[in-house]
Structures are given as structure tokens and as C-alpha cells.
């Protein structure tokens, strides 16, 4: 048997040419190692076959998740509008008996949050909502 | 608000969100195993991108974003482990799902859940290495840089992670 790390690295194409010929020569005569390599390749494939996931639209702005279409967003005024909309939504949530999902433009809240000083940060001001707030579903 | 159209030498964080949102969210989901934590993680990453563009070195954007994502993720799980009440993951059904019955083995969605659940049972350092390799598609050298460990450690963690996954997946 050889070190399993070499078999994983072989599956990933990460062996040096010298290591690779050595491991391949060993595999030709060792059924156990060949079986282990097959197992590792199966596991590797299972993880690689996991589907890619579309992010919630709130994370990536208006363009649909995963889309590469040309950006059409306007900045500045839109960011202020998003914060106001979020504030209105949160006030509405406070006035409503059951928690309601809030869908602010998180990307823009992040922008405002990153560029604001302490005390003037609208996100910090908004955070202590009286009811649980969920972003998206 | 601070960006201008001529600042093209560093990536605009909104452009990063648009172009790499799917990459970031997929990596974050495979690391955390649930929608809410993945979304929080991506938000934290975008915030760091917004603040830390100066540290960007032209090269693989996926490698750079993976480094930020795993740093935020591993910092966060270490912090949570000091407070066991919030230990990850928070949904017990995702920790120990029923193994799929043999006659349902071809059900792709259930298989994905099963693989994801097995990933979540890996030690965090192994999971990070496996996800960067097999989900993010990084080379060992890029993973070494992202995790700040030698390439030999990357090789070891990926292999040990896969060996544990093999046991879990049967």
C-alpha cells in the first residue's frame, strides 16, 4: 500500500511528474491501491457533482441570480432610498403582531454600512428592532 | 457612492457581487450547510471586499474570494465553539439525516443532501480544504494560500476529508 494522500493528489492532478509515474507504476500491480483510488475518485466526484446554488437576489442586487447581464443600477440616490425602504419595512414589522420578512437591498445596506462612521450608520440605528427580523426566506 | 467609472484597477465590490455571487453563495452554502448562515457569510465577505480592496492582488479572483470566505467562516466557527449554545450547524435534521434507502439512490436531490450532510460532519479545517478543492475548484497552491498552510497540509487535509466522506457515504 502507498500513502493515500498520493492517491488523492493523483486524482486531483497535483502530483509532480516523478511522483505520478511512481504511483502509476505501483497501481498497475496493486489491486488494493487501485480500489482505494476508485473509492477516492467516487467521493471526489460526489462533491464536485453537488449543484451550484443561486444566491438570494437580495445579496446580488436586482439582476437575477447568476445572470451576467449588463448592470443597469443607479447608485447614490438608490442607496438612500433602499435604506429608507428598509426603515419603513422595519417600522411596519414592529407595528405588526407577527414577524414579517424584510427585503431591503442588502448589497446597498452593506455599502452604506461600510462607508458610514459610528453613530451615523443607518444600519446600526435600525438594528435594535423590537421583533425578530428575517432577511428573505 | 464612492466609486467612479475610471476606478477599474481594483474590482468594484458590486461587480464582485454580480459576477461572483453564485460562486460565493455556493461555497458559503457548502461550508455552512444552510441558507441563513450562507447568506450571512456572503454578506460578511462582501463587506470585507468593500473595505479591503486595497489588499487585492491581480490574480485569481476565485482564489482571493475563497481566502476571504474561509477566513470569515473559520473565524466564525471558532468563535461559536467558545459559545456552545450557538454551535454550528443549528438544524439537527441537517446533521444526521436518514441515509437514503437503496431504491432511492438515484434521487439526485436526496443524494446532494446526503453528501452535504457528510461534508458538515467533517472537521472544519478538512471541510474547508475539500470545499475549496472540489467546489471552488482551486489548485492545492491556491488553497495553501487561502488557508495559510503549507501545500503538504492541504494535501493531507483533502485526503483525510475524503477518507471520512467515504466512510460516511458508504
Short mmCIF file of C-alpha atoms in Angstrom, two decimals:
data_model
loop_
_atom_site.label_atom_id
_atom_site.label_comp_id
_atom_site.label_asym_id
_atom_site.label_seq_id
_atom_site.Cartn_x
_atom_site.Cartn_y
_atom_site.Cartn_z
CA UNK A 1 0.00 0.00 0.00
CA UNK A 2 1.13 3.55 -0.63
CA UNK A 3 0.12 6.69 1.20
CA UNK A 4 -3.49 7.54 0.42
CA UNK A 5 -2.55 11.20 0.14
CA UNK A 6 -0.70 10.36 -3.05
CA UNK A 7 -3.85 8.77 -4.47
CA UNK A 8 -6.00 11.81 -3.64
CA UNK A 9 -3.36 14.09 -5.14
CA UNK A 10 -3.21 11.88 -8.24
CA UNK A 11 -6.98 12.22 -8.66
CA UNK A 12 -6.54 15.99 -8.44
CA UNK A 13 -3.65 16.07 -10.91
CA UNK A 14 -1.45 17.53 -8.17
CA UNK A 15 1.49 15.11 -8.24
CA UNK A 16 4.85 16.03 -9.67
CA UNK A 17 5.71 14.09 -12.86
CA UNK A 18 8.16 11.93 -10.90
CA UNK A 19 5.61 11.12 -8.18
CA UNK A 20 2.97 10.44 -10.75
CA UNK A 21 4.97 7.85 -12.66
CA UNK A 22 5.91 6.18 -9.39
CA UNK A 23 2.30 5.98 -8.21
CA UNK A 24 1.02 4.80 -11.59
CA UNK A 25 3.66 2.08 -11.67
CA UNK A 26 2.58 0.94 -8.22
CA UNK A 27 -1.11 0.99 -9.13
CA UNK A 28 -0.51 -1.31 -12.09
CA UNK A 29 0.47 -4.07 -9.69
CA UNK A 30 -1.60 -3.35 -6.56
CA UNK A 31 -5.32 -4.10 -6.62
CA UNK A 32 -5.85 -2.69 -3.11
CA UNK A 33 -4.47 0.71 -4.04
CA UNK A 34 -6.37 0.70 -7.32
CA UNK A 35 -9.59 0.04 -5.37
CA UNK A 36 -8.78 2.82 -2.91
CA UNK A 37 -8.13 5.22 -5.78
CA UNK A 38 -11.52 4.30 -7.27
CA UNK A 39 -13.21 4.99 -3.90
CA UNK A 40 -11.50 8.36 -3.56
CA UNK A 41 -12.44 9.28 -7.11
CA UNK A 42 -16.07 8.39 -6.38
CA UNK A 43 -16.10 10.65 -3.29
CA UNK A 44 -14.35 13.43 -5.17
CA UNK A 45 -16.92 13.18 -7.97
CA UNK A 46 -19.82 13.22 -5.48
CA UNK A 47 -18.69 16.55 -4.03
CA UNK A 48 -17.89 18.01 -7.45
CA UNK A 49 -21.35 16.98 -8.69
CA UNK A 50 -23.12 18.95 -5.96
CA UNK A 51 -25.21 21.57 -7.74
CA UNK A 52 -24.25 25.22 -7.78
CA UNK A 53 -26.75 27.37 -5.96
CA UNK A 54 -28.29 30.67 -6.97
CA UNK A 55 -27.79 33.32 -4.30
CA UNK A 56 -30.83 35.11 -2.91
CA UNK A 57 -31.46 38.14 -5.14
CA UNK A 58 -31.06 40.39 -2.12
CA UNK A 59 -27.35 39.54 -1.99
CA UNK A 60 -26.52 40.39 -5.56
CA UNK A 61 -28.75 43.31 -6.38
CA UNK A 62 -31.53 43.50 -8.90
CA UNK A 63 -30.13 41.37 -11.69
CA UNK A 64 -31.37 37.82 -11.39
CA UNK A 65 -29.19 35.37 -9.52
CA UNK A 66 -26.35 34.03 -11.57
CA UNK A 67 -27.15 36.25 -14.52
CA UNK A 68 -24.32 38.08 -16.22
CA UNK A 69 -26.46 40.73 -17.85
CA UNK A 70 -25.28 44.28 -18.06
CA UNK A 71 -25.71 46.32 -14.90
CA UNK A 72 -28.49 48.88 -15.05
CA UNK A 73 -28.45 50.04 -11.48
CA UNK A 74 -28.11 53.62 -10.40
CA UNK A 75 -26.19 54.44 -7.29
CA UNK A 76 -26.30 57.11 -4.64
CA UNK A 77 -29.93 58.12 -4.52
CA UNK A 78 -30.94 54.49 -4.85
CA UNK A 79 -28.88 53.54 -1.80
CA UNK A 80 -30.57 56.19 0.30
CA UNK A 81 -33.92 55.03 -1.00
CA UNK A 82 -33.14 51.44 -0.07
CA UNK A 83 -32.25 52.44 3.48
CA UNK A 84 -35.47 54.40 3.81
CA UNK A 85 -37.43 51.49 2.40
CA UNK A 86 -35.75 49.16 4.89
CA UNK A 87 -36.55 51.55 7.73
CA UNK A 88 -40.18 51.73 6.64
CA UNK A 89 -40.36 47.95 6.38
CA UNK A 90 -38.88 47.51 9.84
CA UNK A 91 -41.27 50.05 11.36
CA UNK A 92 -44.09 48.19 9.69
CA UNK A 93 -42.75 44.94 11.16
CA UNK A 94 -42.71 46.48 14.65
CA UNK A 95 -46.32 47.59 14.27
CA UNK A 96 -47.42 44.15 13.12
CA UNK A 97 -48.03 41.33 15.60
CA UNK A 98 -46.16 38.60 13.74
CA UNK A 99 -42.60 38.87 12.40
CA UNK A 100 -42.59 39.72 8.72
CA UNK A 101 -39.80 39.12 6.26
CA UNK A 102 -37.93 42.26 5.30
CA UNK A 103 -36.34 42.53 1.92
CA UNK A 104 -34.04 45.52 1.87
CA UNK A 105 -31.35 45.87 -0.75
CA UNK A 106 -28.71 44.27 1.40
CA UNK A 107 -25.93 44.97 -1.06
CA UNK A 108 -26.62 48.65 -0.67
CA UNK A 109 -27.01 48.43 3.08
CA UNK A 110 -23.55 46.88 3.13
CA UNK A 111 -22.28 49.77 1.04
CA UNK A 112 -23.76 52.36 3.37
CA UNK A 113 -22.60 50.43 6.41
CA UNK A 114 -19.05 50.25 5.09
CA UNK A 115 -18.81 53.93 4.33
CA UNK A 116 -20.52 55.29 7.44
CA UNK A 117 -18.84 56.29 10.64
CA UNK A 118 -20.07 55.01 14.00
CA UNK A 119 -23.16 56.76 15.22
CA UNK A 120 -24.28 57.85 11.79
CA UNK A 121 -24.54 54.34 10.45
CA UNK A 122 -28.17 53.83 9.42
CA UNK A 123 -27.83 50.07 9.78
CA UNK A 124 -26.68 50.38 13.39
CA UNK A 125 -29.58 52.69 14.10
CA UNK A 126 -32.03 50.24 12.59
CA UNK A 127 -30.70 47.07 14.12
CA UNK A 128 -32.42 47.10 17.55
CA UNK A 129 -35.80 46.17 16.10
CA UNK A 130 -38.32 45.01 18.67
CA UNK A 131 -39.29 41.87 16.78
CA UNK A 132 -37.21 39.22 15.05
CA UNK A 133 -36.39 40.33 11.56
CA UNK A 134 -35.61 37.88 8.80
CA UNK A 135 -33.84 38.87 5.62
CA UNK A 136 -35.50 36.93 2.86
CA UNK A 137 -36.78 33.42 3.29
CA UNK B 1 -21.25 56.23 -3.91
CA UNK B 2 -17.50 56.48 -3.69
CA UNK B 3 -16.78 54.55 -6.87
CA UNK B 4 -16.23 56.26 -10.17
CA UNK B 5 -16.22 54.63 -13.54
CA UNK B 6 -12.48 55.18 -14.03
CA UNK B 7 -11.51 53.13 -10.98
CA UNK B 8 -11.10 49.93 -12.95
CA UNK B 9 -7.78 48.77 -11.48
CA UNK B 10 -9.45 47.16 -8.49
CA UNK B 11 -12.67 45.18 -8.71
CA UNK B 12 -15.83 47.05 -7.83
CA UNK B 13 -17.49 45.21 -4.98
CA UNK B 14 -20.91 45.42 -6.58
CA UNK B 15 -19.43 43.90 -9.70
CA UNK B 16 -17.96 41.19 -7.50
CA UNK B 17 -21.43 40.56 -6.04
CA UNK B 18 -22.96 40.35 -9.51
CA UNK B 19 -20.32 38.25 -11.22
CA UNK B 20 -19.24 36.04 -8.34
CA UNK B 21 -22.44 35.91 -6.27
CA UNK B 22 -23.22 32.37 -7.37
CA UNK B 23 -19.66 31.21 -6.69
CA UNK B 24 -19.61 32.88 -3.27
CA UNK B 25 -23.03 31.62 -2.26
CA UNK B 26 -22.32 28.06 -3.37
CA UNK B 27 -19.00 27.92 -1.50
CA UNK B 28 -20.63 29.51 1.57
CA UNK B 29 -23.53 27.06 1.49
CA UNK B 30 -21.25 24.03 1.19
CA UNK B 31 -19.25 25.31 4.18
CA UNK B 32 -22.19 26.21 6.42
CA UNK B 33 -24.88 23.80 5.22
CA UNK B 34 -27.82 26.16 5.47
CA UNK B 35 -29.30 29.14 3.67
CA UNK B 36 -29.28 31.64 6.53
CA UNK B 37 -25.67 31.09 7.57
CA UNK B 38 -24.56 31.04 3.93
CA UNK B 39 -26.30 34.36 3.33
CA UNK B 40 -24.72 35.88 6.45
CA UNK B 41 -21.32 34.61 5.37
CA UNK B 42 -21.61 36.11 1.89
CA UNK B 43 -22.72 39.43 3.37
CA UNK B 44 -19.67 39.45 5.63
CA UNK B 45 -17.42 38.62 2.69
CA UNK B 46 -18.89 41.42 0.57
CA UNK B 47 -18.39 43.83 3.45
CA UNK B 48 -14.73 42.85 3.67
CA UNK B 49 -14.37 43.14 -0.08
CA UNK B 50 -15.85 46.63 0.18
CA UNK B 51 -13.39 47.59 2.88
CA UNK B 52 -10.35 45.61 1.80
CA UNK B 53 -9.98 46.18 -1.90
CA UNK B 54 -6.53 47.62 -1.37
CA UNK B 55 -5.25 44.19 -0.43
CA UNK B 56 -6.42 42.71 -3.71
CA UNK B 57 -3.62 41.47 -5.89
CA UNK B 58 -4.45 40.87 -9.52
CA UNK B 59 -4.68 37.11 -9.97
CA UNK B 60 -7.36 34.55 -9.45
CA UNK B 61 -10.49 36.29 -8.23
CA UNK B 62 -11.86 32.93 -7.07
CA UNK B 63 -8.71 32.37 -5.02
CA UNK B 64 -8.93 35.79 -3.41
CA UNK B 65 -12.64 35.47 -2.62
CA UNK B 66 -12.11 31.93 -1.30
CA UNK B 67 -9.43 33.18 1.05
CA UNK B 68 -11.77 35.84 2.46
CA UNK B 69 -14.69 33.41 2.67
CA UNK B 70 -12.80 30.69 4.52
CA UNK B 71 -11.18 33.21 6.87
CA UNK B 72 -14.57 34.63 7.82
CA UNK B 73 -16.08 31.14 8.09
CA UNK B 74 -13.31 29.64 10.24
CA UNK B 75 -13.15 32.73 12.49
CA UNK B 76 -16.88 32.45 12.96
CA UNK B 77 -16.99 28.73 13.80
CA UNK B 78 -14.12 29.17 16.26
CA UNK B 79 -15.99 32.00 17.93
CA UNK B 80 -19.18 29.93 18.08
CA UNK B 81 -17.34 26.98 19.56
CA UNK B 82 -16.41 29.15 22.50
CA UNK B 83 -20.15 29.63 22.95
CA UNK B 84 -21.52 26.09 22.59
CA UNK B 85 -25.15 27.24 22.64
CA UNK B 86 -24.77 28.53 19.07
CA UNK B 87 -22.65 25.68 17.79
CA UNK B 88 -22.91 25.07 14.07
CA UNK B 89 -24.91 23.70 12.45
CA UNK B 90 -28.14 24.85 14.00
CA UNK B 91 -30.53 22.48 12.30
CA UNK B 92 -30.31 18.98 13.80
CA UNK B 93 -32.06 17.45 10.79
CA UNK B 94 -29.13 18.50 8.66
CA UNK B 95 -26.60 16.97 10.98
CA UNK B 96 -27.90 13.45 10.98
CA UNK B 97 -30.25 12.84 8.08
CA UNK B 98 -31.57 9.39 7.44
CA UNK B 99 -29.39 7.55 4.98
CA UNK B 100 -31.14 7.29 1.63
CA UNK B 101 -32.84 3.99 1.06
CA UNK B 102 -31.10 1.94 -1.65
CA UNK B 103 -34.00 2.19 -4.08
CA UNK B 104 -33.84 5.97 -3.87
CA UNK B 105 -30.13 6.17 -4.52
CA UNK B 106 -30.70 7.80 -7.89
CA UNK B 107 -32.69 10.65 -6.43
CA UNK B 108 -30.27 13.47 -7.12
CA UNK B 109 -31.70 15.86 -4.56
CA UNK B 110 -31.52 13.35 -1.75
CA UNK B 111 -28.03 12.37 -2.78
CA UNK B 112 -26.99 16.03 -2.65
CA UNK B 113 -28.45 16.36 0.84
CA UNK B 114 -26.62 13.24 1.90
CA UNK B 115 -23.29 14.49 0.55
CA UNK B 116 -23.87 17.92 2.09
CA UNK B 117 -24.66 16.34 5.48
CA UNK B 118 -21.49 14.25 5.28
CA UNK B 119 -19.49 17.40 4.48
CA UNK B 120 -20.93 19.07 7.56
CA UNK B 121 -19.72 16.25 9.79
CA UNK B 122 -16.10 16.82 8.71
CA UNK B 123 -13.78 18.76 10.98
CA UNK B 124 -13.95 22.41 9.86
CA UNK B 125 -10.38 22.51 8.57
CA UNK B 126 -10.92 19.40 6.45
CA UNK B 127 -14.24 20.69 5.14
CA UNK B 128 -12.66 24.00 4.15
CA UNK B 129 -9.91 22.19 2.21
CA UNK B 130 -12.33 19.82 0.45
CA UNK B 131 -14.77 22.60 -0.44
CA UNK B 132 -12.01 24.82 -1.82
CA UNK B 133 -10.73 21.91 -3.90
CA UNK B 134 -13.92 20.26 -5.14
CA UNK B 135 -16.49 23.08 -5.03
CA UNK B 136 -14.39 26.22 -5.63
CA UNK B 137 -12.07 24.30 -7.97
CA UNK B 138 -8.85 25.77 -6.59
CA UNK B 139 -5.42 24.21 -7.03
CA UNK B 140 -3.51 22.98 -3.99
CA UNK B 141 -1.24 26.03 -4.29
CA UNK B 142 -4.24 28.37 -4.24
CA UNK B 143 -5.77 26.51 -1.28
CA UNK B 144 -2.44 26.74 0.53
CA UNK B 145 -2.52 30.50 0.08
CA UNK B 146 -6.19 30.79 1.03
CA UNK B 147 -5.78 28.79 4.24
CA UNK B 148 -2.26 29.97 5.07
CA UNK B 149 -0.93 26.44 5.44
CA UNK B 150 1.77 24.53 3.51
CA UNK B 151 0.79 22.57 0.39
CA UNK B 152 1.60 19.34 2.22
CA UNK B 153 -1.00 20.20 4.85
CA UNK B 154 -3.53 20.93 2.10
CA UNK B 155 -2.86 17.53 0.55
CA UNK B 156 -3.25 15.83 3.92
CA UNK B 157 -6.49 17.63 4.83
CA UNK B 158 -8.09 16.95 1.48
CA UNK B 159 -7.22 13.28 1.68
CA UNK B 160 -8.35 12.87 5.29
CA UNK B 161 -11.55 14.72 4.47
CA UNK B 162 -12.25 12.40 1.54
CA UNK B 163 -11.45 9.33 3.61
CA UNK B 164 -14.03 10.43 6.19
CA UNK B 165 -16.55 11.21 3.44
CA UNK B 166 -16.02 7.74 2.01
CA UNK B 167 -16.91 6.22 5.39
CA UNK B 168 -19.94 8.46 5.75
CA UNK B 169 -21.24 7.84 2.24
CA UNK B 170 -20.66 4.09 2.38
#
